[in-house]
CSV table of C-alpha atoms in Angstrom, one decimal:
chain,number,residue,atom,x,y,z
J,1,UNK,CA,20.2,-62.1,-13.8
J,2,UNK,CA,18.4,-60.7,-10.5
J,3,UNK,CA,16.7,-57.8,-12.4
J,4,UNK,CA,13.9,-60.6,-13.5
J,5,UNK,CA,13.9,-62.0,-10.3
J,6,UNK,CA,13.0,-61.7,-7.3
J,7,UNK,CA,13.7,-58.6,-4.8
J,8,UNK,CA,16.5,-60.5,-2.6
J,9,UNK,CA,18.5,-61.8,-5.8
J,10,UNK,CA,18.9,-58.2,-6.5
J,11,UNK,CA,20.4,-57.4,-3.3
J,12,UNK,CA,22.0,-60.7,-2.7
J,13,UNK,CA,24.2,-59.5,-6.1
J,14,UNK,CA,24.4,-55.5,-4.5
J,15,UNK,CA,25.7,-57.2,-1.5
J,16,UNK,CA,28.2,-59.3,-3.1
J,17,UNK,CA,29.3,-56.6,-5.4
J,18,UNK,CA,30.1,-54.9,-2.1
J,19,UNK,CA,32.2,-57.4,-0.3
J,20,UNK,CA,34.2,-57.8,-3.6
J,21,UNK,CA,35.0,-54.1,-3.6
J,22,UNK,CA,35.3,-54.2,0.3
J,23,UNK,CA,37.9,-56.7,-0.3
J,24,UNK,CA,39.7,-55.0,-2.4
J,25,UNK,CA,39.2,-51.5,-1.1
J,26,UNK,CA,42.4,-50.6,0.7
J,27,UNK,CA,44.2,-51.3,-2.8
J,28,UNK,CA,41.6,-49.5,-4.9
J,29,UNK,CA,41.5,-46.5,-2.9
J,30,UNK,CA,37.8,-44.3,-3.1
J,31,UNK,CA,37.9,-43.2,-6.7
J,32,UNK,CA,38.6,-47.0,-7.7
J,33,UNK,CA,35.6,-48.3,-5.5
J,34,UNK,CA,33.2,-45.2,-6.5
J,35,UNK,CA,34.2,-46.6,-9.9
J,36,UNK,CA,33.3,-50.2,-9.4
J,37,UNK,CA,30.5,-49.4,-7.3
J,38,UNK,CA,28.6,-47.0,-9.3
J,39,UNK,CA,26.8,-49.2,-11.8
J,40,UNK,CA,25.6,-51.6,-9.0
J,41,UNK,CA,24.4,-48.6,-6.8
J,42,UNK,CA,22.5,-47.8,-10.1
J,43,UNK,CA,21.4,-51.1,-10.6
J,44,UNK,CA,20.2,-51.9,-7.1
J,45,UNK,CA,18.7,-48.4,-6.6
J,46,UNK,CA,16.2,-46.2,-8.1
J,47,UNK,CA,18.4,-43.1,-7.5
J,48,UNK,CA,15.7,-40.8,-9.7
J,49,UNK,CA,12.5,-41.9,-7.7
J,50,UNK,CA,14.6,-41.4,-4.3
J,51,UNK,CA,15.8,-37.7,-5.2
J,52,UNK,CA,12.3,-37.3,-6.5
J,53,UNK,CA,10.9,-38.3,-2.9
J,54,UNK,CA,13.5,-36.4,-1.5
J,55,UNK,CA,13.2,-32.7,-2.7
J,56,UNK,CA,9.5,-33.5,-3.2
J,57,UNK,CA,7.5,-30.8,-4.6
J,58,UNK,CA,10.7,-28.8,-5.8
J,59,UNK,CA,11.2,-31.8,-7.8
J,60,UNK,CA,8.3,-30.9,-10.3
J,61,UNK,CA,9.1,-26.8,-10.5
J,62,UNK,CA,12.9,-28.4,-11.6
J,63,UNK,CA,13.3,-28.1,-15.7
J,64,UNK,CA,14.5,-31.3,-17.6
J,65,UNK,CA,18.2,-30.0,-17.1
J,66,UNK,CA,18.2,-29.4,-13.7
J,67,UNK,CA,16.5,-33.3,-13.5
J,68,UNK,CA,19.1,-34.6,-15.2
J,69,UNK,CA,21.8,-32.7,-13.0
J,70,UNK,CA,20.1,-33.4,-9.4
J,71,UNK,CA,19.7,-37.7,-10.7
J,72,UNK,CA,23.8,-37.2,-11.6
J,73,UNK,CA,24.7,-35.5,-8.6
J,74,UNK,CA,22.3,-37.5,-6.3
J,75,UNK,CA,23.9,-40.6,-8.0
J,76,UNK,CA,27.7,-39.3,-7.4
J,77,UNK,CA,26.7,-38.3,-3.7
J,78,UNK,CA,24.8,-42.0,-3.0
J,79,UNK,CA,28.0,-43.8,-4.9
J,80,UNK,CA,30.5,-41.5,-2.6
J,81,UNK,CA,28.9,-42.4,0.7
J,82,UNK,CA,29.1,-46.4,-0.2
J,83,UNK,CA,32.8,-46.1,-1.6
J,84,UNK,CA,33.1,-44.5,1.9
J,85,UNK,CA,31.6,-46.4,4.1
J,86,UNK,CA,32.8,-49.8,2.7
J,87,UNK,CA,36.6,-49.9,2.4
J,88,UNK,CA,37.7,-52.6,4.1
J,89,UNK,CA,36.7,-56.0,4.5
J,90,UNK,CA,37.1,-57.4,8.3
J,91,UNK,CA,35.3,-60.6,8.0
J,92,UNK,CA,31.7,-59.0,7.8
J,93,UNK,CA,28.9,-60.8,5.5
J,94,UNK,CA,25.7,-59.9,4.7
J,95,UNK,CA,22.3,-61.9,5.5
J,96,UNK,CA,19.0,-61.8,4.4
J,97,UNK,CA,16.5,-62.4,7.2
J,98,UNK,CA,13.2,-62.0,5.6
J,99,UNK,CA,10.9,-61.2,3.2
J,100,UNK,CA,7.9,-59.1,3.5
J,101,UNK,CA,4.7,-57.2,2.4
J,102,UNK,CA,5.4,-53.7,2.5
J,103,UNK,CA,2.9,-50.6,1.6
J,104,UNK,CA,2.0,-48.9,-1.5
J,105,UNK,CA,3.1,-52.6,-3.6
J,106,UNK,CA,6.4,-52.4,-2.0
J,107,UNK,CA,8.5,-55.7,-0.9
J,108,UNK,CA,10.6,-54.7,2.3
J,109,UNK,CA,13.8,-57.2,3.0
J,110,UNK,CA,15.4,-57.4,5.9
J,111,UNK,CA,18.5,-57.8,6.2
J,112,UNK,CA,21.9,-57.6,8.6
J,113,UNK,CA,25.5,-56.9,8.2
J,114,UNK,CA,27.2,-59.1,10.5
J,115,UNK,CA,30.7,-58.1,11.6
J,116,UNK,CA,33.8,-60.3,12.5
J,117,UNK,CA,32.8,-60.2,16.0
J,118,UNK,CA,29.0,-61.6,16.0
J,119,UNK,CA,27.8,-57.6,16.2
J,120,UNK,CA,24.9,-56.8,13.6
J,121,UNK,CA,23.5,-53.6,12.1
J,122,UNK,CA,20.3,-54.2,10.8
J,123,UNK,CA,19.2,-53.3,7.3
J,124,UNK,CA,15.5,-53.1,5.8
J,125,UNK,CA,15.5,-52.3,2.0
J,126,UNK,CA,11.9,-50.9,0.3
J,127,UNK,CA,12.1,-52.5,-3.2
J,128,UNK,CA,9.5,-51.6,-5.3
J,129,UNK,CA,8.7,-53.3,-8.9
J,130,UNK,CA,9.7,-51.1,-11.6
J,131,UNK,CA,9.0,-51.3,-15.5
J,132,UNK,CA,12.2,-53.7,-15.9
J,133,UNK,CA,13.4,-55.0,-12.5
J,134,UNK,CA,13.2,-54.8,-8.3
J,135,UNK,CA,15.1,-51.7,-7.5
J,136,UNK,CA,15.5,-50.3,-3.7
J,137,UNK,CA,13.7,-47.0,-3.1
J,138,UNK,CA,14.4,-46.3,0.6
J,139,UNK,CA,16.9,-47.6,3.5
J,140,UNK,CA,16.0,-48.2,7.0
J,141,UNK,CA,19.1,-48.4,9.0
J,142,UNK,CA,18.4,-49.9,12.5
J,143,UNK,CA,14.9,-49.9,12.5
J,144,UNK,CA,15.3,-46.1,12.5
J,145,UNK,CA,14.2,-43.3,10.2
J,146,UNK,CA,14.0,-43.9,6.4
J,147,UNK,CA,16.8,-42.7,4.2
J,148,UNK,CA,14.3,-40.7,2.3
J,149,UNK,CA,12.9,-38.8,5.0
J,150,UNK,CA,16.3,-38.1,6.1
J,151,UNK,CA,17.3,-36.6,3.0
J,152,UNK,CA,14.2,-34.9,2.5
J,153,UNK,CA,14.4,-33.2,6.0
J,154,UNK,CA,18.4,-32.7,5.2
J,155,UNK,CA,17.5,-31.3,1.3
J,156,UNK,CA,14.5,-29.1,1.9
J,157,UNK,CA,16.4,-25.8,3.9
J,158,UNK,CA,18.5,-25.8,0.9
J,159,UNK,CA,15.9,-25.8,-1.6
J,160,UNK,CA,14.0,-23.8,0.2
J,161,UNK,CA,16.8,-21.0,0.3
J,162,UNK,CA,18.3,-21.6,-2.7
J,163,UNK,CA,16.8,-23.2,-5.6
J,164,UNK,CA,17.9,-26.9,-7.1
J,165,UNK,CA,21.0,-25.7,-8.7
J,166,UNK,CA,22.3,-25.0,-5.3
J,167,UNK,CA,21.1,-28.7,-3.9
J,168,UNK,CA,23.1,-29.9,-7.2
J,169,UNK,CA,26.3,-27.9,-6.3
J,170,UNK,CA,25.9,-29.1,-2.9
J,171,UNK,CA,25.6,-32.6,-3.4
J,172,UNK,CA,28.4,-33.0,-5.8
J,173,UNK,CA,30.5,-30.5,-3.5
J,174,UNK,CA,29.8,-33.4,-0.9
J,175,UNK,CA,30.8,-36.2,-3.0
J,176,UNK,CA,34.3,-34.4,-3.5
J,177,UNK,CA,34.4,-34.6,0.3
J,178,UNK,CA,33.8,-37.8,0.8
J,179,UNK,CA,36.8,-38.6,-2.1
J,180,UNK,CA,39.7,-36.3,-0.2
J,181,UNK,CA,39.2,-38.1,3.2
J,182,UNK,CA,41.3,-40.4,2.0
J,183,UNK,CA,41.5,-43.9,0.9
């Protein structure tokens, strides 16, 4: 299994996980690829260090409860947006183009989806080594902005205004979104 390998056999199994959902996605519908993609977005990622990096120093004021609440709704939010944006398939694959050194004992792989028609969207994944397998901690879409720094930027108005509990009633609020647009 690719958790005691190394950091591409993880993705390589993220990636087929979903193009076998993309595949089926027009017939599953979102709640049936949320379903089927949730434990491989929790596999592949390490949704409780990203929302940690996220909300930052808010992160240690929160209580177990609200931890627990703010991993679920991150984790239903991060889910959402994949069932989302991956409901068809149209010929795209996925290729690994290299392996590399990143900082703070991080591996970064970089990767492409390639659609149909030759076009790419480039893809670099920070995988970090965790106490049982490679997990991804942040995405780089494009050679752009990191995920995290994204989200933190996106989360910290919120928390600044209004406290954790609202961050949780937002992000869950926003996966329920993503479900009604449709299939």
């Amino acid at each position: 299994m690719a958790q005691d390998g190394a950091p591409s056999a993880v993705l390589d199994e993220f990636h087929a996980s979903l193009l076998a959902v993309m595949k089926e996605g027009p017939a599953l519908g979102h709640a049936g690829r949320a379903r089927r993609l949730q434990p491989e977005v929790a596999r592949a990622f390490h949704l409780p260090v990203m929302i940690q990096v996220a909300t930052g120093t808010f992160w240690r004021q929160a209580n177990p409860a609200q931890q627990d609440a703010l991993v679920a709704a991150f984790t239903r939010y991060s889910t959402a947006t994949y069932a989302k944006n991956f409901k068809k398939y149209a010929g795209e694959r996925f290729e690994t183009v290299a392996e590399r050194a990143g900082p703070q004992n991080t591996t970064l792989l970089d990767t492409r989806i390639v659609k149909s028609d030759g076009s790419a969207v480039e893809i670099t994944y920070v995988m970090k080594k965790g106490s049982d397998a490679w997990k991804v901690v942040d995405v780089i879409v494009d050679k752009g902005i990191s995920e995290l720094a994204l989200r933190r930027s996106e989360f910290s108005r919120q928390l600044k205004d209004a406290g954790i509990d609202s961050l949780v009633a937002t992000l869950n609020r926003k996966a329920d979104e993503l479900a009604a647009e449709g299939p």
